[in-house]
PDB file of C-alpha atoms in Angstrom:
ATOM      1  CA  MET Q  26     141.291  16.481  22.677  1.00  0.00           C
ATOM      2  CA  GLU Q  27     142.932  15.400  25.918  1.00  0.00           C
ATOM      3  CA  ARG Q  28     141.815  12.067  27.362  1.00  0.00           C
ATOM      4  CA  HIS Q  29     142.531  10.469  30.721  1.00  0.00           C
ATOM      5  CA  ARG Q  30     141.713   7.548  33.022  1.00  0.00           C
ATOM      6  CA  PRO Q  31     142.660   6.034  36.401  1.00  0.00           C
ATOM      7  CA  LEU Q  32     145.583   3.626  36.030  1.00  0.00           C
ATOM      8  CA  SER Q  33     145.083   0.603  38.255  1.00  0.00           C
ATOM      9  CA  HIS Q  34     148.147  -1.176  36.868  1.00  0.00           C
ATOM     10  CA  LEU Q  35     150.432   1.337  38.602  1.00  0.00           C
ATOM     11  CA  GLY Q  36     151.251   1.514  42.304  1.00  0.00           C
ATOM     12  CA  VAL Q  37     153.120   3.938  44.554  1.00  0.00           C
ATOM     13  CA  ILE Q  38     155.918   3.338  47.062  1.00  0.00           C
ATOM     14  CA  ARG Q  39     156.542   6.144  49.540  1.00  0.00           C
ATOM     15  CA  ALA Q  40     159.982   6.818  51.032  1.00  0.00           C
ATOM     16  CA  ARG Q  41     159.665   9.266  53.916  1.00  0.00           C
ATOM     17  CA  GLY Q  42     162.261  10.416  56.427  1.00  0.00           C
ATOM     18  CA  GLU Q  43     165.374  12.544  56.648  1.00  0.00           C
ATOM     19  CA  ASP Q  44     167.471   9.844  54.935  1.00  0.00           C
ATOM     20  CA  ALA Q  45     164.958   9.118  52.162  1.00  0.00           C
ATOM     21  CA  ALA Q  46     166.936  10.782  49.361  1.00  0.00           C
ATOM     22  CA  THR Q  47     170.344   9.475  50.424  1.00  0.00           C
ATOM     23  CA  PHE Q  48     168.963   5.957  50.847  1.00  0.00           C
ATOM     24  CA  LEU Q  49     167.462   5.892  47.361  1.00  0.00           C
ATOM     25  CA  GLN Q  50     170.661   7.442  46.017  1.00  0.00           C
ATOM     26  CA  GLY Q  51     172.386   4.213  47.002  1.00  0.00           C
ATOM     27  CA  GLN Q  52     169.744   1.970  45.429  1.00  0.00           C
ATOM     28  CA  LEU Q  53     168.639   3.485  42.110  1.00  0.00           C
ATOM     29  CA  THR Q  54     170.315   4.364  38.808  1.00  0.00           C
ATOM     30  CA  GLN Q  55     169.146   7.970  39.147  1.00  0.00           C
ATOM     31  CA  ASP Q  56     170.861  10.835  41.012  1.00  0.00           C
ATOM     32  CA  VAL Q  57     168.071  11.303  43.542  1.00  0.00           C
ATOM     33  CA  VAL Q  58     170.006  13.687  45.781  1.00  0.00           C
ATOM     34  CA  LEU Q  59     170.258  16.309  43.031  1.00  0.00           C
ATOM     35  CA  MET Q  60     166.529  16.222  42.285  1.00  0.00           C
ATOM     36  CA  LYS Q  61     164.609  19.387  43.075  1.00  0.00           C
ATOM     37  CA  GLN Q  62     161.332  19.374  44.946  1.00  0.00           C
ATOM     38  CA  GLY Q  63     158.545  18.760  42.443  1.00  0.00           C
ATOM     39  CA  GLU Q  64     160.908  17.103  39.940  1.00  0.00           C
ATOM     40  CA  ALA Q  65     160.336  13.614  38.540  1.00  0.00           C
ATOM     41  CA  ARG Q  66     162.854  11.310  36.856  1.00  0.00           C
ATOM     42  CA  LEU Q  67     162.975   7.818  35.411  1.00  0.00           C
ATOM     43  CA  ALA Q  68     165.046   5.277  37.366  1.00  0.00           C
ATOM     44  CA  ALA Q  69     165.811   1.573  37.597  1.00  0.00           C
ATOM     45  CA  PHE Q  70     166.390  -0.694  40.584  1.00  0.00           C
ATOM     46  CA  CYS Q  71     168.888  -3.411  39.722  1.00  0.00           C
ATOM     47  CA  SER Q  72     170.240  -6.638  41.132  1.00  0.00           C
ATOM     48  CA  ALA Q  73     173.909  -7.041  41.995  1.00  0.00           C
ATOM     49  CA  LYS Q  74     174.358  -8.356  38.445  1.00  0.00           C
ATOM     50  CA  GLY Q  75     172.971  -5.145  36.952  1.00  0.00           C
ATOM     51  CA  ARG Q  76     169.676  -6.717  35.889  1.00  0.00           C
ATOM     52  CA  MET Q  77     166.551  -4.615  36.315  1.00  0.00           C
ATOM     53  CA  LEU Q  78     164.239  -5.674  39.135  1.00  0.00           C
ATOM     54  CA  ALA Q  79     161.896  -2.701  38.808  1.00  0.00           C
ATOM     55  CA  SER Q  80     161.459   0.615  37.034  1.00  0.00           C
ATOM     56  CA  PHE Q  81     160.128   3.841  38.519  1.00  0.00           C
ATOM     57  CA  GLN Q  82     159.041   7.359  37.905  1.00  0.00           C
ATOM     58  CA  VAL Q  83     160.631   8.946  40.980  1.00  0.00           C
ATOM     59  CA  LEU Q  84     158.873  12.099  42.211  1.00  0.00           C
ATOM     60  CA  LYS Q  85     160.344  14.286  44.947  1.00  0.00           C
ATOM     61  CA  THR Q  86     157.396  15.783  46.807  1.00  0.00           C
ATOM     62  CA  ALA Q  87     159.348  17.230  49.762  1.00  0.00           C
ATOM     63  CA  PRO Q  88     162.956  17.279  51.032  1.00  0.00           C
ATOM     64  CA  ASP Q  89     162.169  14.213  53.141  1.00  0.00           C
ATOM     65  CA  GLU Q  90     159.668  12.415  50.875  1.00  0.00           C
ATOM     66  CA  LEU Q  91     159.857  10.710  47.492  1.00  0.00           C
ATOM     67  CA  LEU Q  92     157.216   8.706  45.646  1.00  0.00           C
ATOM     68  CA  LEU Q  93     158.144   5.797  43.367  1.00  0.00           C
ATOM     69  CA  VAL Q  94     155.476   5.086  40.746  1.00  0.00           C
ATOM     70  CA  THR Q  95     155.928   1.521  39.538  1.00  0.00           C
ATOM     71  CA  SER Q  96     154.093  -1.493  38.166  1.00  0.00           C
ATOM     72  CA  ALA Q  97     151.551  -2.679  40.715  1.00  0.00           C
ATOM     73  CA  ASP Q  98     152.405  -6.314  40.008  1.00  0.00           C
ATOM     74  CA  THR Q  99     156.077  -5.841  40.919  1.00  0.00           C
ATOM     75  CA  LEU Q 100     155.461  -3.498  43.862  1.00  0.00           C
ATOM     76  CA  PRO Q 101     155.245  -6.034  46.744  1.00  0.00           C
ATOM     77  CA  ALA Q 102     158.501  -7.800  45.827  1.00  0.00           C
ATOM     78  CA  THR Q 103     160.233  -4.491  45.129  1.00  0.00           C
ATOM     79  CA  LEU Q 104     159.152  -2.969  48.436  1.00  0.00           C
ATOM     80  CA  LYS Q 105     160.285  -6.074  50.297  1.00  0.00           C
ATOM     81  CA  ARG Q 106     163.701  -6.046  48.644  1.00  0.00           C
ATOM     82  CA  LEU Q 107     164.271  -2.322  49.131  1.00  0.00           C
ATOM     83  CA  SER Q 108     163.283  -2.650  52.789  1.00  0.00           C
ATOM     84  CA  MET Q 109     166.052  -5.200  53.305  1.00  0.00           C
ATOM     85  CA  PHE Q 110     168.627  -2.442  52.803  1.00  0.00           C
ATOM     86  CA  VAL Q 111     167.153   0.206  55.092  1.00  0.00           C
ATOM     87  CA  LEU Q 112     169.006  -1.039  58.204  1.00  0.00           C
ATOM     88  CA  ARG Q 113     169.686   2.053  60.359  1.00  0.00           C
ATOM     89  CA  ALA Q 114     168.746   4.648  57.758  1.00  0.00           C
ATOM     90  CA  ARG Q 115     166.207   7.152  59.051  1.00  0.00           C
ATOM     91  CA  LEU Q 116     163.285   6.599  56.732  1.00  0.00           C
ATOM     92  CA  LYS Q 117     160.191   4.480  56.287  1.00  0.00           C
ATOM     93  CA  LEU Q 118     159.230   2.685  53.108  1.00  0.00           C
ATOM     94  CA  SER Q 119     155.546   1.912  52.577  1.00  0.00           C
ATOM     95  CA  ASP Q 120     152.985   0.969  49.957  1.00  0.00           C
ATOM     96  CA  ALA Q 121     151.156   4.263  49.402  1.00  0.00           C
ATOM     97  CA  THR Q 122     149.011   3.078  46.493  1.00  0.00           C
ATOM     98  CA  GLY Q 123     145.849   3.450  48.540  1.00  0.00           C
ATOM     99  CA  ASP Q 124     146.676   7.089  49.300  1.00  0.00           C
ATOM    100  CA  TYR Q 125     146.774   8.221  45.679  1.00  0.00           C
ATOM    101  CA  ALA Q 126     144.697   8.272  42.563  1.00  0.00           C
ATOM    102  CA  VAL Q 127     147.045   7.752  39.619  1.00  0.00           C
ATOM    103  CA  TRP Q 128     145.668   9.108  36.348  1.00  0.00           C
ATOM    104  CA  GLY Q 129     147.080   8.870  32.861  1.00  0.00           C
ATOM    105  CA  GLN Q 130     146.463  11.628  30.345  1.00  0.00           C
ATOM    106  CA  LEU Q 131     147.012  11.744  26.593  1.00  0.00           C
ATOM    107  CA  GLY Q 132     147.075  15.202  25.021  1.00  0.00           C
ATOM    108  CA  GLU Q 133     148.001  18.656  26.256  1.00  0.00           C
ATOM    109  CA  THR Q 134     145.818  20.886  28.524  1.00  0.00           C
ATOM    110  CA  PRO Q 135     146.918  19.491  31.932  1.00  0.00           C
ATOM    111  CA  ASP Q 136     145.350  22.504  33.664  1.00  0.00           C
ATOM    112  CA  LEU Q 137     141.911  20.871  33.439  1.00  0.00           C
ATOM    113  CA  ILE Q 138     142.999  18.164  35.850  1.00  0.00           C
ATOM    114  CA  ALA Q 139     144.873  20.673  37.981  1.00  0.00           C
ATOM    115  CA  ALA Q 140     141.734  22.752  38.361  1.00  0.00           C
ATOM    116  CA  SER Q 141     139.861  19.796  39.796  1.00  0.00           C
ATOM    117  CA  ALA Q 142     142.574  19.007  42.342  1.00  0.00           C
ATOM    118  CA  ASP Q 143     141.999  21.809  44.811  1.00  0.00           C
ATOM    119  CA  GLY Q 144     143.557  24.376  42.536  1.00  0.00           C
ATOM    120  CA  ALA Q 145     146.958  22.743  42.203  1.00  0.00           C
ATOM    121  CA  GLY Q 146     148.973  24.191  39.354  1.00  0.00           C
ATOM    122  CA  ALA Q 147     150.858  22.413  36.606  1.00  0.00           C
ATOM    123  CA  GLU Q 148     153.917  22.091  38.838  1.00  0.00           C
ATOM    124  CA  ALA Q 149     153.942  19.550  41.653  1.00  0.00           C
ATOM    125  CA  GLN Q 150     152.719  20.704  45.053  1.00  0.00           C
ATOM    126  CA  ASN Q 151     153.384  19.136  48.437  1.00  0.00           C
ATOM    127  CA  ASP Q 152     151.125  20.957  50.878  1.00  0.00           C
ATOM    128  CA  ALA Q 153     147.808  19.670  52.116  1.00  0.00           C
ATOM    129  CA  GLU Q 154     145.774  22.186  50.117  1.00  0.00           C
ATOM    130  CA  LYS Q 155     147.463  21.579  46.750  1.00  0.00           C
ATOM    131  CA  PRO Q 156     148.441  17.902  46.677  1.00  0.00           C
ATOM    132  CA  ALA Q 157     148.291  17.099  42.952  1.00  0.00           C
ATOM    133  CA  HIS Q 158     151.522  16.165  41.172  1.00  0.00           C
ATOM    134  CA  ARG Q 159     152.207  16.067  37.441  1.00  0.00           C
ATOM    135  CA  ILE Q 160     154.828  13.847  35.781  1.00  0.00           C
ATOM    136  CA  ALA Q 161     155.535  14.483  32.107  1.00  0.00           C
ATOM    137  CA  LEU Q 162     156.328  11.251  30.230  1.00  0.00           C
ATOM    138  CA  PRO Q 163     157.929  10.638  26.812  1.00  0.00           C
ATOM    139  CA  ALA Q 164     155.441  11.293  24.025  1.00  0.00           C
ATOM    140  CA  ALA Q 165     153.805   8.486  22.038  1.00  0.00           C
ATOM    141  CA  GLY Q 166     153.760   9.199  18.322  1.00  0.00           C
ATOM    142  CA  GLY Q 167     153.866  12.929  18.987  1.00  0.00           C
ATOM    143  CA  VAL Q 168     151.047  12.792  21.554  1.00  0.00           C
ATOM    144  CA  ALA Q 169     151.895  14.175  24.998  1.00  0.00           C
ATOM    145  CA  ARG Q 170     151.586  11.798  27.959  1.00  0.00           C
ATOM    146  CA  THR Q 171     151.218  12.829  31.585  1.00  0.00           C
ATOM    147  CA  LEU Q 172     150.848  11.025  34.887  1.00  0.00           C
ATOM    148  CA  TRP Q 173     148.850  12.733  37.618  1.00  0.00           C
ATOM    149  CA  LEU Q 174     148.963  11.810  41.291  1.00  0.00           C
ATOM    150  CA  ALA Q 175     146.209  13.213  43.476  1.00  0.00           C
ATOM    151  CA  PRO Q 176     144.642  12.225  46.816  1.00  0.00           C
ATOM    152  CA  ALA Q 177     142.668   8.995  46.720  1.00  0.00           C
ATOM    153  CA  GLY Q 178     139.037   9.692  45.913  1.00  0.00           C
ATOM    154  CA  SER Q 179     139.738  12.810  43.845  1.00  0.00           C
ATOM    155  CA  ALA Q 180     137.250  13.151  41.001  1.00  0.00           C
ATOM    156  CA  LEU Q 181     138.271  13.336  37.366  1.00  0.00           C
ATOM    157  CA  PRO Q 182     137.509  16.752  35.856  1.00  0.00           C
ATOM    158  CA  ALA Q 183     134.308  17.238  33.920  1.00  0.00           C
ATOM    159  CA  GLY Q 184     134.163  18.051  30.244  1.00  0.00           C
ATOM    160  CA  VAL Q 185     137.027  15.898  28.955  1.00  0.00           C
ATOM    161  CA  ALA Q 186     136.990  12.638  27.037  1.00  0.00           C
ATOM    162  CA  PRO Q 187     137.590   9.274  28.714  1.00  0.00           C
ATOM    163  CA  LEU Q 188     140.615   7.179  27.855  1.00  0.00           C
ATOM    164  CA  THR Q 189     140.449   3.403  27.575  1.00  0.00           C
ATOM    165  CA  GLU Q 190     142.992   1.212  29.309  1.00  0.00           C
ATOM    166  CA  ALA Q 191     143.897  -0.308  25.945  1.00  0.00           C
ATOM    167  CA  ASP Q 192     144.711   3.120  24.491  1.00  0.00           C
ATOM    168  CA  TRP Q 193     146.945   4.032  27.447  1.00  0.00           C
ATOM    169  CA  LEU Q 194     148.809   0.715  27.326  1.00  0.00           C
ATOM    170  CA  LEU Q 195     149.317   1.138  23.585  1.00  0.00           C
ATOM    171  CA  ALA Q 196     150.684   4.642  24.159  1.00  0.00           C
ATOM    172  CA  GLU Q 197     153.139   3.254  26.729  1.00  0.00           C
ATOM    173  CA  VAL Q 198     154.533   0.907  24.101  1.00  0.00           C
ATOM    174  CA  LEU Q 199     154.617   3.474  21.292  1.00  0.00           C
ATOM    175  CA  ALA Q 200     156.623   5.821  23.527  1.00  0.00           C
ATOM    176  CA  GLY Q 201     159.332   3.149  23.612  1.00  0.00           C
ATOM    177  CA  VAL Q 202     160.202   3.254  27.331  1.00  0.00           C
ATOM    178  CA  ALA Q 203     159.493  -0.200  28.728  1.00  0.00           C
ATOM    179  CA  ARG Q 204     158.057  -0.670  32.205  1.00  0.00           C
ATOM    180  CA  ILE Q 205     159.377  -3.661  34.145  1.00  0.00           C
ATOM    181  CA  THR Q 206     156.708  -6.294  34.862  1.00  0.00           C
ATOM    182  CA  PRO Q 207     157.056  -9.819  36.335  1.00  0.00           C
ATOM    183  CA  PRO Q 208     157.760 -11.656  33.027  1.00  0.00           C
ATOM    184  CA  VAL Q 209     160.894  -9.564  32.454  1.00  0.00           C
ATOM    185  CA  VAL Q 210     162.239  -9.057  35.972  1.00  0.00           C
ATOM    186  CA  GLU Q 211     166.041  -9.536  35.797  1.00  0.00           C
ATOM    187  CA  ALA Q 212     165.940  -9.918  31.997  1.00  0.00           C
ATOM    188  CA  PHE Q 213     167.714  -6.681  31.055  1.00  0.00           C
ATOM    189  CA  VAL Q 214     170.423  -4.254  32.075  1.00  0.00           C
ATOM    190  CA  PRO Q 215     169.158  -0.656  31.762  1.00  0.00           C
ATOM    191  CA  GLN Q 216     170.943   0.052  28.476  1.00  0.00           C
ATOM    192  CA  MET Q 217     169.141  -2.836  26.778  1.00  0.00           C
ATOM    193  CA  LEU Q 218     165.973  -0.806  27.347  1.00  0.00           C
ATOM    194  CA  ASN Q 219     167.753   2.412  26.275  1.00  0.00           C
ATOM    195  CA  TYR Q 220     167.263   3.892  29.746  1.00  0.00           C
ATOM    196  CA  GLU Q 221     170.467   5.924  29.528  1.00  0.00           C
ATOM    197  CA  SER Q 222     169.078   7.622  26.395  1.00  0.00           C
ATOM    198  CA  VAL Q 223     165.911   8.840  28.134  1.00  0.00           C
ATOM    199  CA  GLY Q 224     167.537  10.066  31.348  1.00  0.00           C
ATOM    200  CA  GLY Q 225     167.054   6.936  33.440  1.00  0.00           C
ATOM    201  CA  VAL Q 226     170.731   6.308  34.266  1.00  0.00           C
ATOM    202  CA  ASN Q 227     173.200   8.780  35.751  1.00  0.00           C
ATOM    203  CA  PHE Q 228     176.788   7.619  35.267  1.00  0.00           C
ATOM    204  CA  LYS Q 229     178.300  10.368  37.451  1.00  0.00           C
ATOM    205  CA  LYS Q 230     176.655   9.337  40.713  1.00  0.00           C
ATOM    206  CA  GLY Q 231     177.977   6.922  43.312  1.00  0.00           C
ATOM    207  CA  CYS Q 232     177.425   3.228  43.841  1.00  0.00           C
ATOM    208  CA  TYR Q 233     174.153   1.323  43.700  1.00  0.00           C
ATOM    209  CA  PRO Q 234     173.435  -2.403  43.246  1.00  0.00           C
ATOM    210  CA  GLY Q 235     174.745  -3.490  39.859  1.00  0.00           C
ATOM    211  CA  GLN Q 236     176.493  -0.162  39.190  1.00  0.00           C
ATOM    212  CA  GLU Q 237     179.762  -1.793  38.127  1.00  0.00           C
ATOM    213  CA  VAL Q 238     177.987  -3.968  35.542  1.00  0.00           C
ATOM    214  CA  VAL Q 239     175.929  -1.061  34.220  1.00  0.00           C
ATOM    215  CA  ALA Q 240     178.989   1.170  33.923  1.00  0.00           C
ATOM    216  CA  ARG Q 241     181.061  -1.542  32.276  1.00  0.00           C
ATOM    217  CA  SER Q 242     178.304  -2.152  29.721  1.00  0.00           C
ATOM    218  CA  GLN Q 243     178.395   1.541  28.876  1.00  0.00           C
ATOM    219  CA  PHE Q 244     182.106   2.216  28.674  1.00  0.00           C
ATOM    220  CA  ARG Q 245     183.741  -1.057  27.634  1.00  0.00           C
ATOM    221  CA  GLY Q 246     182.256  -1.746  24.247  1.00  0.00           C
ATOM    222  CA  ALA Q 247     179.140  -1.192  22.201  1.00  0.00           C
ATOM    223  CA  ILE Q 248     175.747  -2.165  23.533  1.00  0.00           C
ATOM    224  CA  LYS Q 249     174.847  -5.326  21.620  1.00  0.00           C
ATOM    225  CA  ARG Q 250     171.119  -5.338  22.409  1.00  0.00           C
ATOM    226  CA  ARG Q 251     168.712  -2.440  22.141  1.00  0.00           C
ATOM    227  CA  ALA Q 252     164.977  -1.869  22.607  1.00  0.00           C
ATOM    228  CA  TYR Q 253     162.959  -1.259  19.447  1.00  0.00           C
ATOM    229  CA  VAL Q 254     159.281  -0.498  18.974  1.00  0.00           C
ATOM    230  CA  GLY Q 255     157.728  -2.814  16.421  1.00  0.00           C
ATOM    231  CA  HIS Q 256     154.569  -4.464  15.144  1.00  0.00           C
ATOM    232  CA  VAL Q 257     153.614  -8.114  15.538  1.00  0.00           C
ATOM    233  CA  ALA Q 258     151.156  -9.662  13.125  1.00  0.00           C
ATOM    234  CA  GLY Q 259     149.273 -11.402  15.908  1.00  0.00           C
ATOM    235  CA  ALA Q 260     149.146 -11.560  19.680  1.00  0.00           C
ATOM    236  CA  ALA Q 261     152.279 -10.932  21.779  1.00  0.00           C
ATOM    237  CA  GLN Q 262     153.159 -10.612  25.436  1.00  0.00           C
ATOM    238  CA  ALA Q 263     156.071  -9.597  27.621  1.00  0.00           C
ATOM    239  CA  GLY Q 264     158.662 -12.313  28.092  1.00  0.00           C
ATOM    240  CA  GLN Q 265     158.214 -13.998  24.719  1.00  0.00           C
ATOM    241  CA  GLU Q 266     161.400 -14.739  22.825  1.00  0.00           C
ATOM    242  CA  VAL Q 267     162.157 -13.486  19.327  1.00  0.00           C
ATOM    243  CA  PHE Q 268     163.803 -15.690  16.694  1.00  0.00           C
ATOM    244  CA  SER Q 269     165.435 -15.136  13.337  1.00  0.00           C
ATOM    245  CA  ALA Q 270     164.167 -17.232  10.427  1.00  0.00           C
ATOM    246  CA  ALA Q 271     167.812 -17.860   9.516  1.00  0.00           C
ATOM    247  CA  ASP Q 272     168.638 -19.401  12.905  1.00  0.00           C
ATOM    248  CA  PRO Q 273     165.576 -21.060  14.462  1.00  0.00           C
ATOM    249  CA  ASP Q 274     167.427 -22.600  17.408  1.00  0.00           C
ATOM    250  CA  GLN Q 275     168.733 -19.528  19.232  1.00  0.00           C
ATOM    251  CA  PRO Q 276     166.582 -16.529  20.268  1.00  0.00           C
ATOM    252  CA  VAL Q 277     167.878 -13.136  19.186  1.00  0.00           C
ATOM    253  CA  GLY Q 278     165.746 -11.104  21.523  1.00  0.00           C
ATOM    254  CA  GLN Q 279     162.795 -10.851  23.882  1.00  0.00           C
ATOM    255  CA  ILE Q 280     159.558  -8.889  24.128  1.00  0.00           C
ATOM    256  CA  ALA Q 281     159.833  -6.376  26.977  1.00  0.00           C
ATOM    257  CA  GLN Q 282     156.300  -4.954  26.748  1.00  0.00           C
ATOM    258  CA  ALA Q 283     153.300  -5.490  24.471  1.00  0.00           C
ATOM    259  CA  ALA Q 284     149.898  -3.939  23.860  1.00  0.00           C
ATOM    260  CA  ALA Q 285     146.996  -4.825  21.609  1.00  0.00           C
ATOM    261  CA  ALA Q 286     146.714  -2.782  18.429  1.00  0.00           C
ATOM    262  CA  ASP Q 287     143.560  -3.753  16.528  1.00  0.00           C
ATOM    263  CA  ASP Q 288     144.008  -7.423  15.560  1.00  0.00           C
ATOM    264  CA  ALA Q 289     147.761  -7.309  16.098  1.00  0.00           C
ATOM    265  CA  ALA Q 290     150.167  -6.033  18.749  1.00  0.00           C
ATOM    266  CA  ALA Q 291     152.618  -3.206  19.259  1.00  0.00           C
ATOM    267  CA  VAL Q 292     155.712  -4.258  21.188  1.00  0.00           C
ATOM    268  CA  ILE Q 293     158.939  -3.045  22.704  1.00  0.00           C
ATOM    269  CA  ALA Q 294     161.418  -5.767  21.741  1.00  0.00           C
ATOM    270  CA  VAL Q 295     164.988  -6.043  22.996  1.00  0.00           C
ATOM    271  CA  LEU Q 296     166.945  -7.346  20.025  1.00  0.00           C
ATOM    272  CA  GLN Q 297     170.484  -7.983  18.900  1.00  0.00           C
ATOM    273  CA  VAL Q 298     171.517  -4.833  17.094  1.00  0.00           C
ATOM    274  CA  ALA Q 299     173.368  -6.838  14.436  1.00  0.00           C
ATOM    275  CA  GLU Q 300     170.221  -8.791  13.539  1.00  0.00           C
ATOM    276  CA  VAL Q 301     168.181  -5.619  13.084  1.00  0.00           C
ATOM    277  CA  ALA Q 302     170.943  -3.955  11.050  1.00  0.00           C
ATOM    278  CA  ALA Q 303     171.143  -7.015   8.798  1.00  0.00           C
ATOM    279  CA  GLY Q 304     167.420  -6.873   8.106  1.00  0.00           C
ATOM    280  CA  ALA Q 305     166.830 -10.377   9.455  1.00  0.00           C
ATOM    281  CA  ALA Q 306     163.307 -11.800   9.225  1.00  0.00           C
ATOM    282  CA  LEU Q 307     162.188 -11.874  12.863  1.00  0.00           C
ATOM    283  CA  HIS Q 308     159.363 -13.846  14.445  1.00  0.00           C
ATOM    284  CA  VAL Q 309     157.841 -14.028  17.933  1.00  0.00           C
ATOM    285  CA  GLY Q 310     157.672 -17.307  19.841  1.00  0.00           C
ATOM    286  CA  SER Q 311     159.482 -19.371  17.217  1.00  0.00           C
ATOM    287  CA  ALA Q 312     161.150 -18.972  13.847  1.00  0.00           C
ATOM    288  CA  ILE Q 313     157.767 -19.550  12.204  1.00  0.00           C
ATOM    289  CA  GLY Q 314     155.713 -17.483  14.644  1.00  0.00           C
ATOM    290  CA  PRO Q 315     154.044 -14.136  13.947  1.00  0.00           C
ATOM    291  CA  ALA Q 316     156.319 -11.705  12.097  1.00  0.00           C
ATOM    292  CA  LEU Q 317     157.936  -8.792  13.923  1.00  0.00           C
ATOM    293  CA  THR Q 318     158.267  -5.792  11.599  1.00  0.00           C
ATOM    294  CA  GLY Q 319     158.447  -1.998  11.483  1.00  0.00           C
ATOM    295  CA  LEU Q 320     161.297  -1.768  13.974  1.00  0.00           C
ATOM    296  CA  ALA Q 321     162.391   1.695  15.095  1.00  0.00           C
ATOM    297  CA  ILE Q 322     163.596   3.568  18.175  1.00  0.00           C
ATOM    298  CA  PRO Q 323     161.331   6.603  18.735  1.00  0.00           C
ATOM    299  CA  TYR Q 324     164.005   8.862  20.285  1.00  0.00           C
ATOM    300  CA  PRO Q 325     167.734   9.504  19.703  1.00  0.00           C
ATOM    301  CA  LEU Q 326     170.087   7.104  21.416  1.00  0.00           C
ATOM    302  CA  ALA Q 327     172.655   8.729  23.685  1.00  0.00           C
ATOM    303  CA  GLU Q 328     175.481   7.340  21.552  1.00  0.00           C
ATOM    304  CA  ASP Q 329     174.075   9.125  18.476  1.00  0.00           C
ATOM    305  CA  ILE Q 330     173.690  12.569  20.043  1.00  0.00           C
TER     306      ILE Q 330
END
């Protein structure tokens, strides 16, 4: 059965104006200009050093409007930084969180939500009568995930099961695509989070902040750190370091995202590939902290395709 809930931990930045697409083309890792109306894509916003400042689901609602769905706790700083680069570009950036209800759905049957949103279909709409937008996300353990954006105040459809916040956050982690939050701002280049393997980086497009570093990481040697989904035998949170029992002094990775899973935690951990391949005993917080086990990447890496 499909389940859904409002997602208060997500916010929305609106870019509106005739230069909206070209401006974001010069800021994000995604090829925004080539996006079709109604299309959504994953993207990162990086520093000049190629480190991720924010992550987005970018939705093109009209030729002159794009919505950036991002973590609510990084939105103010992200909006401020993006606004610094607008200069004479013909667009306006704004916090549009209050204009939208953002819902998360686990399971199939998206038409039930569409039917409650003034008849909007499964594809995104941009007119006043059909304003609901659907964003398909990577599945979590084989379970479909969908984001829905509808006008603020829209009611959830009747006859479907509620979804707890804990279940949605767990599904985010199990899908293996980390969302940037304050503890890990500037901690990773996109490839450390496998963003190029899930369509979040386009290497054919032009320049954006950090593009040289991101490209060099891709084409001048193997990626030495990757994001794995794993299980921690205890509590865990984003930003915590991971240590090997064989070398307690130097961290070998960092938790990018965590969610409670019964009395333990599911995590996305960015780890040294060599340590994982060697089967090192890994622990969170210290070399004698809770064990990190069950490591896997839930989708093919681009280098393996």
